[in-house]
Short mmCIF file of C-alpha atoms in Angstrom, two decimals:
data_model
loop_
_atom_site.label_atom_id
_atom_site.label_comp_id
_atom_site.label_asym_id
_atom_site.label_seq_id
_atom_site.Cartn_x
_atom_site.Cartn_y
_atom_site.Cartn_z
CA UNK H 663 140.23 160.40 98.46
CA UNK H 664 138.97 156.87 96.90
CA UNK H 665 141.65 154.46 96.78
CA UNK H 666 141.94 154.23 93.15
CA UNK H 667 142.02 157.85 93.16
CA UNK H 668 144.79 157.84 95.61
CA UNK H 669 146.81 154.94 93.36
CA UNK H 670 146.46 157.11 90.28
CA UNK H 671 148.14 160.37 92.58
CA UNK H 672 150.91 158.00 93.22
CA UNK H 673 151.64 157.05 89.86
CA UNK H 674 150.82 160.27 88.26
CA UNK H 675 153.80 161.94 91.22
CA UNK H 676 156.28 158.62 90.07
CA UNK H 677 155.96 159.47 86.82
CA UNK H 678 156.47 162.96 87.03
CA UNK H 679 159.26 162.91 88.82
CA UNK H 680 161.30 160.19 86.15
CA UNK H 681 159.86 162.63 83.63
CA UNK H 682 161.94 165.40 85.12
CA UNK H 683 164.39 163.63 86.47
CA UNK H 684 165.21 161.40 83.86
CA UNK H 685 164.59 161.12 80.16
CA UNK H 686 161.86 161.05 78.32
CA UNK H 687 162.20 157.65 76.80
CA UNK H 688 163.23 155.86 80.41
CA UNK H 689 160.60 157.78 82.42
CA UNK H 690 157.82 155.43 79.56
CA UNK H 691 159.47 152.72 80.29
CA UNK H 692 159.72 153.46 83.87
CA UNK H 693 156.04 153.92 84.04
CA UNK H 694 154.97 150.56 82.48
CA UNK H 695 157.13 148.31 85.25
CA UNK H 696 155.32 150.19 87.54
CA UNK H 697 152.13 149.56 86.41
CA UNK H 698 152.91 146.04 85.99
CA UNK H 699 154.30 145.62 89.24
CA UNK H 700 150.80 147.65 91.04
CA UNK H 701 148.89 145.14 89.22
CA UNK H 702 150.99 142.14 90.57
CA UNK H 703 151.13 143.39 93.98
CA UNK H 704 147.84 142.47 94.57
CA UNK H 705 147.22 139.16 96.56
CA UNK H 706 145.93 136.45 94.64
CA UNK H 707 141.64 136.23 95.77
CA UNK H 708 141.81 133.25 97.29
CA UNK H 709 138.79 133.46 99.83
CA UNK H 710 136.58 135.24 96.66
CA UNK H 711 137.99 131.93 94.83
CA UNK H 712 136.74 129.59 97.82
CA UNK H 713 133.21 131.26 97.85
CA UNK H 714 132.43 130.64 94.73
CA UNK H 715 133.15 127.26 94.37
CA UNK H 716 131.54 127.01 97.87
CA UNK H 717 128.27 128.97 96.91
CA UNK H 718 128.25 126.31 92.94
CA UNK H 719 128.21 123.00 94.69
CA UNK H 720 125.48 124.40 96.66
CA UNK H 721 123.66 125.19 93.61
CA UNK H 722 124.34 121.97 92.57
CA UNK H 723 123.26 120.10 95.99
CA UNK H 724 120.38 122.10 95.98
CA UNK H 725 119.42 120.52 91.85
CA UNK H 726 120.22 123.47 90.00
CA UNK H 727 120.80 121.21 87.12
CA UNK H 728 117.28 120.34 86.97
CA UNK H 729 115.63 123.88 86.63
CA UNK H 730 116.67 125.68 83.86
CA UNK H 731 117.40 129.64 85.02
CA UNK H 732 119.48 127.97 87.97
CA UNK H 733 121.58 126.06 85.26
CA UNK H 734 121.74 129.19 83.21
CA UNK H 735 123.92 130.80 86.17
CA UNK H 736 125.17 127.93 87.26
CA UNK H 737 127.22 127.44 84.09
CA UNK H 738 127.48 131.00 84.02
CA UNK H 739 129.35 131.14 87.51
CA UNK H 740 131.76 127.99 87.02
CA UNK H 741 132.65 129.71 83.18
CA UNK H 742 133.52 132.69 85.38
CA UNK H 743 135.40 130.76 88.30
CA UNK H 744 137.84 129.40 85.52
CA UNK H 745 138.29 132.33 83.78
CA UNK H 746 139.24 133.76 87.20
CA UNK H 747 142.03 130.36 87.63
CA UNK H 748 143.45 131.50 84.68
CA UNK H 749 143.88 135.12 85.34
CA UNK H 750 145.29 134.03 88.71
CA UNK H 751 148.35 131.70 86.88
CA UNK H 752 148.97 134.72 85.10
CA UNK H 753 149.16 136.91 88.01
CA UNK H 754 146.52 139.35 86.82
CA UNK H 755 145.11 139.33 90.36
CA UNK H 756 143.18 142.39 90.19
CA UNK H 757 141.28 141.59 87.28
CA UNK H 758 140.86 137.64 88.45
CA UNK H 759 139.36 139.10 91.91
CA UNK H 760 136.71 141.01 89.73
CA UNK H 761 135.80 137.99 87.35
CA UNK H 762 135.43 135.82 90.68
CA UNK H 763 132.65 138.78 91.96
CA UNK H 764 131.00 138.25 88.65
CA UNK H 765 130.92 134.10 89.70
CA UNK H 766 129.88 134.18 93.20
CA UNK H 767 126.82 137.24 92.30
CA UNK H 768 125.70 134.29 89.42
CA UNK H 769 126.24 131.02 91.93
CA UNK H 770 124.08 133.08 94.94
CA UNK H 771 121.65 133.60 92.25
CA UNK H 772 121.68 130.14 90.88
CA UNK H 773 121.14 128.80 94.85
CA UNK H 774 118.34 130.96 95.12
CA UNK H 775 116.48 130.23 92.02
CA UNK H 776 117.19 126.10 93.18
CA UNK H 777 115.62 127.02 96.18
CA UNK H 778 112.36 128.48 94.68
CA UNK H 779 112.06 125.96 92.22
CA UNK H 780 112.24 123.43 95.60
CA UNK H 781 110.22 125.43 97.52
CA UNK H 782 107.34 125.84 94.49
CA UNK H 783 107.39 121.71 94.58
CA UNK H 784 106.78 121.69 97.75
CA UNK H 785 103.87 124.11 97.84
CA UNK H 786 102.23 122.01 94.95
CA UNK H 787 102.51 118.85 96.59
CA UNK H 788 101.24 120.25 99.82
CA UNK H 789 98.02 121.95 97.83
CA UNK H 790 97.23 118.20 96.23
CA UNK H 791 97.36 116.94 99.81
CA UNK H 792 94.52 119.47 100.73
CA UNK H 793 92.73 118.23 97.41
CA UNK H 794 93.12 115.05 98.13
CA UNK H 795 91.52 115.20 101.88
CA UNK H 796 88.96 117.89 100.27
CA UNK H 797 87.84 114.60 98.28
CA UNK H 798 87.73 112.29 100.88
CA UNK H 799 90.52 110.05 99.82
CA UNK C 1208 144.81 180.00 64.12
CA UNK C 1209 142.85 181.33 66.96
CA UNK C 1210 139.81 179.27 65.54
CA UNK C 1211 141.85 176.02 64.93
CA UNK C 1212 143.35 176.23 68.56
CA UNK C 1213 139.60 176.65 70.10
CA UNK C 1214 138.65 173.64 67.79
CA UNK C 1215 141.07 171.09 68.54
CA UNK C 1216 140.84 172.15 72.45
CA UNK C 1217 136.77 171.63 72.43
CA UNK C 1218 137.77 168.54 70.88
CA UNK C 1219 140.29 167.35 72.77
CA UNK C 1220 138.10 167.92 76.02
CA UNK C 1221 135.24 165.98 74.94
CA UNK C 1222 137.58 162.92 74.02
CA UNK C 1223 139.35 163.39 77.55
CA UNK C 1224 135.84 163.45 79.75
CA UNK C 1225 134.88 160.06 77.22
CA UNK C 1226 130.94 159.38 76.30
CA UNK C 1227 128.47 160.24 79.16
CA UNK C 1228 125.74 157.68 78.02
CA UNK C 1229 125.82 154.60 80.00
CA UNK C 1230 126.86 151.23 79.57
CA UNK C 1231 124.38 148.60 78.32
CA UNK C 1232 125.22 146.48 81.73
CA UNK C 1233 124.32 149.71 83.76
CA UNK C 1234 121.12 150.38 82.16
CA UNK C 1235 120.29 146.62 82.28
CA UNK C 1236 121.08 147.01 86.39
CA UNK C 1237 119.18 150.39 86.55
CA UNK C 1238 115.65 148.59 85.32
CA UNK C 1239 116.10 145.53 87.10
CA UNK C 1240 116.60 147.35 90.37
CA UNK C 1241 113.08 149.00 89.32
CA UNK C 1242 111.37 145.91 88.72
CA UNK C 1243 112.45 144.17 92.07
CA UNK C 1244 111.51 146.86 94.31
CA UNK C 1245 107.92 147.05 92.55
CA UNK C 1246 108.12 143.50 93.03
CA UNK C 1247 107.46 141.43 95.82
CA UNK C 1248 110.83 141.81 97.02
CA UNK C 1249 109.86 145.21 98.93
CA UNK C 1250 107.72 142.83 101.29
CA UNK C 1251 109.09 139.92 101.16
CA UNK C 1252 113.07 140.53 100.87
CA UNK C 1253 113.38 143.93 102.00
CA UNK C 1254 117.49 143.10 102.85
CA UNK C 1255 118.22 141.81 99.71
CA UNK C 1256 116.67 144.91 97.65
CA UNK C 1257 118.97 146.95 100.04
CA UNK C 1258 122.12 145.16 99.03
CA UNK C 1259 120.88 145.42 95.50
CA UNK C 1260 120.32 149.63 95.55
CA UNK C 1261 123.92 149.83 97.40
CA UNK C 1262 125.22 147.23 94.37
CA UNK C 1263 124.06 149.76 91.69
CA UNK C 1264 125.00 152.75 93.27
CA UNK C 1265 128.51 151.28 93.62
CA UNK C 1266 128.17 150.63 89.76
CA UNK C 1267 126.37 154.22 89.33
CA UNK C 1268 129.50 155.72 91.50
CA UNK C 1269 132.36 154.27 88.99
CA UNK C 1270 130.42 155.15 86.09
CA UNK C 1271 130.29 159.07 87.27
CA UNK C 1272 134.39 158.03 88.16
CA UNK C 1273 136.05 156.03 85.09
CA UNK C 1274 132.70 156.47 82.51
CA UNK C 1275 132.43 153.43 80.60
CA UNK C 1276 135.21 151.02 81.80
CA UNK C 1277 135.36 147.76 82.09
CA UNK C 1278 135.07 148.23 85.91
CA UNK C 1279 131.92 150.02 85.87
CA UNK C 1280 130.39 147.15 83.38
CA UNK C 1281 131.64 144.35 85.98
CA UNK C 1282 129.91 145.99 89.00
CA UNK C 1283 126.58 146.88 86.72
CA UNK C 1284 126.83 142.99 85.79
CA UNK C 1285 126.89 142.42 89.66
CA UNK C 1286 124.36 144.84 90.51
CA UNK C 1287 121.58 142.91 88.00
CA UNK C 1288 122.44 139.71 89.87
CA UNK C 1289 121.81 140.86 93.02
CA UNK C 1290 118.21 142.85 91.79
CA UNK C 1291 117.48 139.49 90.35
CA UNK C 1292 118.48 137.25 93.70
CA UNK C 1293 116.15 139.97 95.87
CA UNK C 1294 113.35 139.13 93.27
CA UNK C 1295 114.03 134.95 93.60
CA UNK C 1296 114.09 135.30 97.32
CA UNK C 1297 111.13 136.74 97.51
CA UNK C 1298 109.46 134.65 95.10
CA UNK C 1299 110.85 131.71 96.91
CA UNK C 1300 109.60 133.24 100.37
CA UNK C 1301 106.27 133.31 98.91
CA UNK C 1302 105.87 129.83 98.04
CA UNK C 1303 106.90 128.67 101.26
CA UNK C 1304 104.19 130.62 102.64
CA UNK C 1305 102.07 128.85 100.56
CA UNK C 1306 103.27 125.30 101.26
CA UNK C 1307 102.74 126.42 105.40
CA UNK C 1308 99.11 127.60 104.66
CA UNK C 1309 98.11 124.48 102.40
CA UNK C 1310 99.89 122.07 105.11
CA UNK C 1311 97.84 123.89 108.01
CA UNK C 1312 94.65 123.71 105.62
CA UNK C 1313 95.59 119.37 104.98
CA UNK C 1314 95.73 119.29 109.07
CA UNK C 1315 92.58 121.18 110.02
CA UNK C 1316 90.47 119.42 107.50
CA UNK C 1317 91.94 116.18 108.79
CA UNK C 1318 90.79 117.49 112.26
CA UNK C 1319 87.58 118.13 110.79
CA UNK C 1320 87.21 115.12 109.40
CA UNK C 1321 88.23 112.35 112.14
CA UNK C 1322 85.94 114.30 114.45
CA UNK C 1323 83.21 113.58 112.20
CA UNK C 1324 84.27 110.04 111.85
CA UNK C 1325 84.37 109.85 115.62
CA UNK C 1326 80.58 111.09 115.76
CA UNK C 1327 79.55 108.70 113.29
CA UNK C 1328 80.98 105.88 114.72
CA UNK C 1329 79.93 106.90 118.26
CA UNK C 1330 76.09 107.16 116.70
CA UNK C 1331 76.55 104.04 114.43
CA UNK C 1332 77.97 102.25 117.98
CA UNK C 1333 74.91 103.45 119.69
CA UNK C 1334 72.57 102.62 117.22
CA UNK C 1335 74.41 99.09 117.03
CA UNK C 1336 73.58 98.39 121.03
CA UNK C 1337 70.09 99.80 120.46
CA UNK C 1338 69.38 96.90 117.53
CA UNK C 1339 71.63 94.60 120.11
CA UNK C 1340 69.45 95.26 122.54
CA UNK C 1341 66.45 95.12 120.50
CA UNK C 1342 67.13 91.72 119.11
CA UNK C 1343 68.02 90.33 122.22
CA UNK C 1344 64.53 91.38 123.43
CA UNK C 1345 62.70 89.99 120.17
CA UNK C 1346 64.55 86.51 120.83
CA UNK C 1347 63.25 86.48 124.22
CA UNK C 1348 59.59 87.45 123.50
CA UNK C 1349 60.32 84.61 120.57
CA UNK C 1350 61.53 82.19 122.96
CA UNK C 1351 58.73 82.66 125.37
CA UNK C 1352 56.23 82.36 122.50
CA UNK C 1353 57.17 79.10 121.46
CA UNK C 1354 57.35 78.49 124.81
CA UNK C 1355 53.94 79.30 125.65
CA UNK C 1356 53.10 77.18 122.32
CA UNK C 1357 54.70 74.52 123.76
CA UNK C 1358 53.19 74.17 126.63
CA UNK C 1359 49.64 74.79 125.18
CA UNK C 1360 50.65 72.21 123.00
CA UNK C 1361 50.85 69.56 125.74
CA UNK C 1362 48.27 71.27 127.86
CA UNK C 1363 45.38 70.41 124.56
CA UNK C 1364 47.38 67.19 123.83
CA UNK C 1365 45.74 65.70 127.43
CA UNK C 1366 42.14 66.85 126.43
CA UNK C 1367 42.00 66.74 123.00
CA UNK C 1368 43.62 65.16 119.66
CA UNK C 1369 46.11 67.48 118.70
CA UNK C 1370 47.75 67.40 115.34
CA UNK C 1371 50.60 69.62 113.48
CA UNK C 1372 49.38 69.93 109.80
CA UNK C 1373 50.33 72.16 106.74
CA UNK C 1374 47.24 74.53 107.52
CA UNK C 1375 48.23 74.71 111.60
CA UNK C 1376 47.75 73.01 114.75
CA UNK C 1377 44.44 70.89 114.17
CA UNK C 1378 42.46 70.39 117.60
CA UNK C 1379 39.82 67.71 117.37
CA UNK C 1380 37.06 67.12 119.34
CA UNK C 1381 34.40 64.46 118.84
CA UNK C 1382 31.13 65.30 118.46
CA UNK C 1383 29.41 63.16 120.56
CA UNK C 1384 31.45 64.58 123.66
CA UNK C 1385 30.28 67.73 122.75
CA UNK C 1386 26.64 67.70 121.03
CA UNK C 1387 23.70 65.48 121.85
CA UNK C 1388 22.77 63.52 118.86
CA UNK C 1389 21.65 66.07 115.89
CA UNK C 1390 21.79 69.32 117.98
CA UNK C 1391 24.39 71.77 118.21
CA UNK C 1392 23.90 72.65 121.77
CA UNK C 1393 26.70 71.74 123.85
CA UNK C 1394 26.92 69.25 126.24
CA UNK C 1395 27.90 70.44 130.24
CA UNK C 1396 31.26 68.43 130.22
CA UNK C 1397 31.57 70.24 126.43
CA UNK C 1398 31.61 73.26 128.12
CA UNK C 1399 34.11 72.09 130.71
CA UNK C 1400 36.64 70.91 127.71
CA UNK C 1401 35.99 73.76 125.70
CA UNK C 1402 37.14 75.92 128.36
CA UNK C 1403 40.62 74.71 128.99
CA UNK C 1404 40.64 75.06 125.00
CA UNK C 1405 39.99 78.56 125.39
CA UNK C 1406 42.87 78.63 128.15
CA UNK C 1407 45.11 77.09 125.99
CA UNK C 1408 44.94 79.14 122.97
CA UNK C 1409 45.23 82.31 125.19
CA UNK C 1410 48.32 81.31 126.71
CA UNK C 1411 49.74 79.67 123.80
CA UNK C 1412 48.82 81.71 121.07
CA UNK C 1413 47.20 84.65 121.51
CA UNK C 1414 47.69 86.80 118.23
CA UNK C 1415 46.26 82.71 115.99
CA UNK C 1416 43.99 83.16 113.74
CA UNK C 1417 41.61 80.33 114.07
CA UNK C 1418 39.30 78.19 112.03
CA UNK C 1419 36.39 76.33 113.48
CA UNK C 1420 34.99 73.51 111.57
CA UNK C 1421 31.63 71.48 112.08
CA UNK C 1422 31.71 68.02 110.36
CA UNK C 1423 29.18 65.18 110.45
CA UNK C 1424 28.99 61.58 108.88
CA UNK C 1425 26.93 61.03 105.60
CA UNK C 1426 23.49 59.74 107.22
CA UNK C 1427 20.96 61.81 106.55
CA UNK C 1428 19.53 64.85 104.80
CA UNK C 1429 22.71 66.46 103.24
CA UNK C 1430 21.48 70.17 103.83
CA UNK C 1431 20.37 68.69 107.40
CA UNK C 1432 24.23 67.81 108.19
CA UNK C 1433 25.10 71.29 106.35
CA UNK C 1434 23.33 73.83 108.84
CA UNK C 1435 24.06 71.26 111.54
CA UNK C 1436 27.82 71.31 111.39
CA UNK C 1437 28.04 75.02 110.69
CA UNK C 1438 25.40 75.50 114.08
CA UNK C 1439 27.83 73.60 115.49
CA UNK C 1440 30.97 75.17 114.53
CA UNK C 1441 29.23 78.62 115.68
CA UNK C 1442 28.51 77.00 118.95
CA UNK C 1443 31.87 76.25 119.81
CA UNK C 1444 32.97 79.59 118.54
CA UNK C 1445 30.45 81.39 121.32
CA UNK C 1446 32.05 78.93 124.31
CA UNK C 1447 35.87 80.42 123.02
CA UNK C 1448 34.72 83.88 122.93
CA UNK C 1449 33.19 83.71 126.13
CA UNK C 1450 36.30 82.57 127.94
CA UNK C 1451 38.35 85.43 126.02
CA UNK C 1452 39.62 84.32 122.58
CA UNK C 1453 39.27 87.62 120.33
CA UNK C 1454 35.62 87.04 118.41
CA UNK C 1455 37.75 88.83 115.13
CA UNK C 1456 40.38 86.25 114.76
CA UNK C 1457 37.69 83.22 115.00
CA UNK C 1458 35.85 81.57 111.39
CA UNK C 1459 33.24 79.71 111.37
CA UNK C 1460 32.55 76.55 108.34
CA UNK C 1461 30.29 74.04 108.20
CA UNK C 1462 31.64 71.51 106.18
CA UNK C 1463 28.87 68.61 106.59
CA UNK C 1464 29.50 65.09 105.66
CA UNK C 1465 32.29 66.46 103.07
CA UNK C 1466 35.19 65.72 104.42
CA UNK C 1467 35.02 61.95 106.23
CA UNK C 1468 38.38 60.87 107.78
CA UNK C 1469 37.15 57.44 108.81
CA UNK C 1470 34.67 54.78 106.76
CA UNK C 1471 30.71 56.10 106.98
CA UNK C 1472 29.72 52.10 106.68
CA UNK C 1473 30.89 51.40 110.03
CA UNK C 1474 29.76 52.71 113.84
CA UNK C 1475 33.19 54.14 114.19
CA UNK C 1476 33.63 55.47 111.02
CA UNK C 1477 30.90 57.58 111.40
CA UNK C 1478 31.41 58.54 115.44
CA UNK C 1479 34.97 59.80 113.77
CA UNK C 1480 33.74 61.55 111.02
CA UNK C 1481 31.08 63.60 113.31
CA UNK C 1482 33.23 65.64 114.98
CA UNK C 1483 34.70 69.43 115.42
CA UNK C 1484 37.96 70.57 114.16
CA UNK C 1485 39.87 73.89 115.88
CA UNK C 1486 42.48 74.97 113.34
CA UNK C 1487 44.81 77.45 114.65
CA UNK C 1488 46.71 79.15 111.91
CA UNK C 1489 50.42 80.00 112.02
CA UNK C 1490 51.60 83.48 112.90
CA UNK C 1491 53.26 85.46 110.15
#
């Protein structure tokens, strides 16, 4: 069984059991905390948090800023990382942890479209270099 | 009541199971997936387009779970990036490629070239010594010319009057040591002066053209001194070409009484102005 799978056994027994056991109004109540509390239980994603920051200076060592698809995600994945800040103050963990997959998916991609722009310079320059001997200069 | 039970049931199951068509994210993560892996990625970032085709079967796997939840949008969001970053690190492989095979091009063309350089220089070197050499050899043979000239120059100078002019070195002999009076045969010691002449311009200057004139003083028939001056001139010619100065480069001109150098009123006027003049022309 999945682990979400498993998590929604679990809640579907606790619930069952206040239903019976208790009444019908409580067990609602009962369920909610619960919920609340799952969602809360989860550490904040501190490392995922780390990595991309990490993975957007990168981007922006590498001169994102100057090409624009690598800017696009760029901005994309620092919108994303404070989203995720936000969602961690308000201890919705799970759902910050998500967000901050979003970010560090748009910063790798940001790095690697920095590094083809650099590497696509680099070819140029190289190719004039052969023109340039070609000519006799 | 059979018929509304059925109905709200069919209903109620379709609104449990939720839509079965796909997010917008998902089918946005399907195609990209298809374009990298037609893409250069296949060759080029073959790990990448792996991580990308587990990414979107993750996404495909929560769809089939929780249908369209935010969830399955998130990880279809993801799986696009990572089609995308296979495609960009491939592309990005690719141009380095490039910049390695224009860099090796820029160094075997420089090879190419400074070899070349090095075999003209190594020919224009050589062909430098040759002209060296050459030149050296022409100042030598130059130097021993004027030389030789030199020392024909003092070698006529003790047997003859010897004069540098604007036409060439002017050599002249008096008549009377050559000729008996009006003849142009020469005279025995004539013969004897004419010959270190001859030895003289073959040592000195060899390649000369040379001009031989016959002069005489006014007395007498004009046409008279004519023929005799240019008889004259011819004999001394014949005495030169017998002791080896090239018959080709000799002329011979009679100029008669026309050109005096001295006073034809007195004795020694005239003994001057009868006389033969060897001109030998400068080289070119």
């Amino acid at each position: 069984m999945a682990p979400r799978d498993f998590h929604a056994f679990v809640l579907g027994r606790v619930w069952y059991a206040a239903a019976v056991k208790t009444s019908a109004p409580l067990s609602f109540v009962a369920f909610a905390l619960l919920l609340t509390a799952c969602g809360s239980s989860l550490p904040p994603p501190s490392d995922r948090l780390s990595s991309a920051e990490a993975a957007a200076r990168s981007a922006r060592e590498l001169g994102a800023d100057k090409e624009p698809e690598a800017k696009k995600y760029l901005l994309f994945a620092t919108q994303q990382i404070d989203s995720a800040k936000k969602l961690m103050a308000e201890g919705d963990n799970r759902r910050a942890d998500l967000v901050l997959q979003r970010a560090n998916a748009d910063a790798e991609l940001s790095v690697m479209l920095a590094k083809e722009n650099n590497a696509k310079h680099e070819a140029a320059i190289a190719q004039e270099k052969v023109k340039a001997v070609k000519s006799g200069k | 009541m059979r018929k509304n039970t059925l109905a709200l049931a069919s209903l109620f199951v379709l609104v449990g199971c939720g839509s079965t068509l796909p997010p917008k994210e998902l089918v946005d993560a399907r195609a990209a997936y298809q374009s990298a892996s037609k893409g250069p990625a296949a060759q080029q970032s073959p790990a990448e387009l792996v991580i990308a085709k587990q990414s979107l079967d993750q996404a495909e796997r929560l769809f089939n779970d929780d249908g369209d939840s935010p969830q399955t949008k998130d990880f279809a969001y993801i799986a696009i990036r990572k089609a995308q970053l296979a495609d960009a690190t491939a592309r990005a492989a690719l141009a380095v490629k490039e910049k390695e095979a224009a860099e090796r091009e820029a160094q075997n063309l420089t090879a190419d070239q400074l070899a070349r350089a090095r075999s003209e220089l190594s020919s224009a070197k050589s062909s430098l010594e040759k002209t060296q050499d050459q030149l050296a050899r022409e100042k030598a043979a130059r130097e021993e010319a004027e030389k030789r000239a030199a020392q024909a120059m003092a070698d006529l100078q003790k047997i003859a009057s010897v004069k540098q002019e604007s036409r060439g070195m002017v050599i002249t002999l008096s008549g009377s040591v050559l000729f008996p009076t009006n003849e142009s045969t020469l005279l025995p010691g004539a013969i004897v002066k004419l010959n270190d002449v001859a030895e003289a311009l073959t040592k000195g200057n060899p390649d000369a053209n040379i001009t031989i004139e016959g002069h005489t003083d006014s007395q007498g028939q004009r046409d008279h001194n004519m023929q005799l001056s240019q008889k004259r001139a011819e004999s001394v010619k014949d005495q030169l070409v017998a002791r080896g100065v090239a018959a080709d480069r000799i002329k011979t001109v009679g100029i008669g009484p026309d050109r005096p150098i001295a006073d034809n009123k007195t004795a020694e006027g005239r003994a001057n102005n009868r006389r033969v003049e060897i001109i030998v022309h400068p080289t070119k």
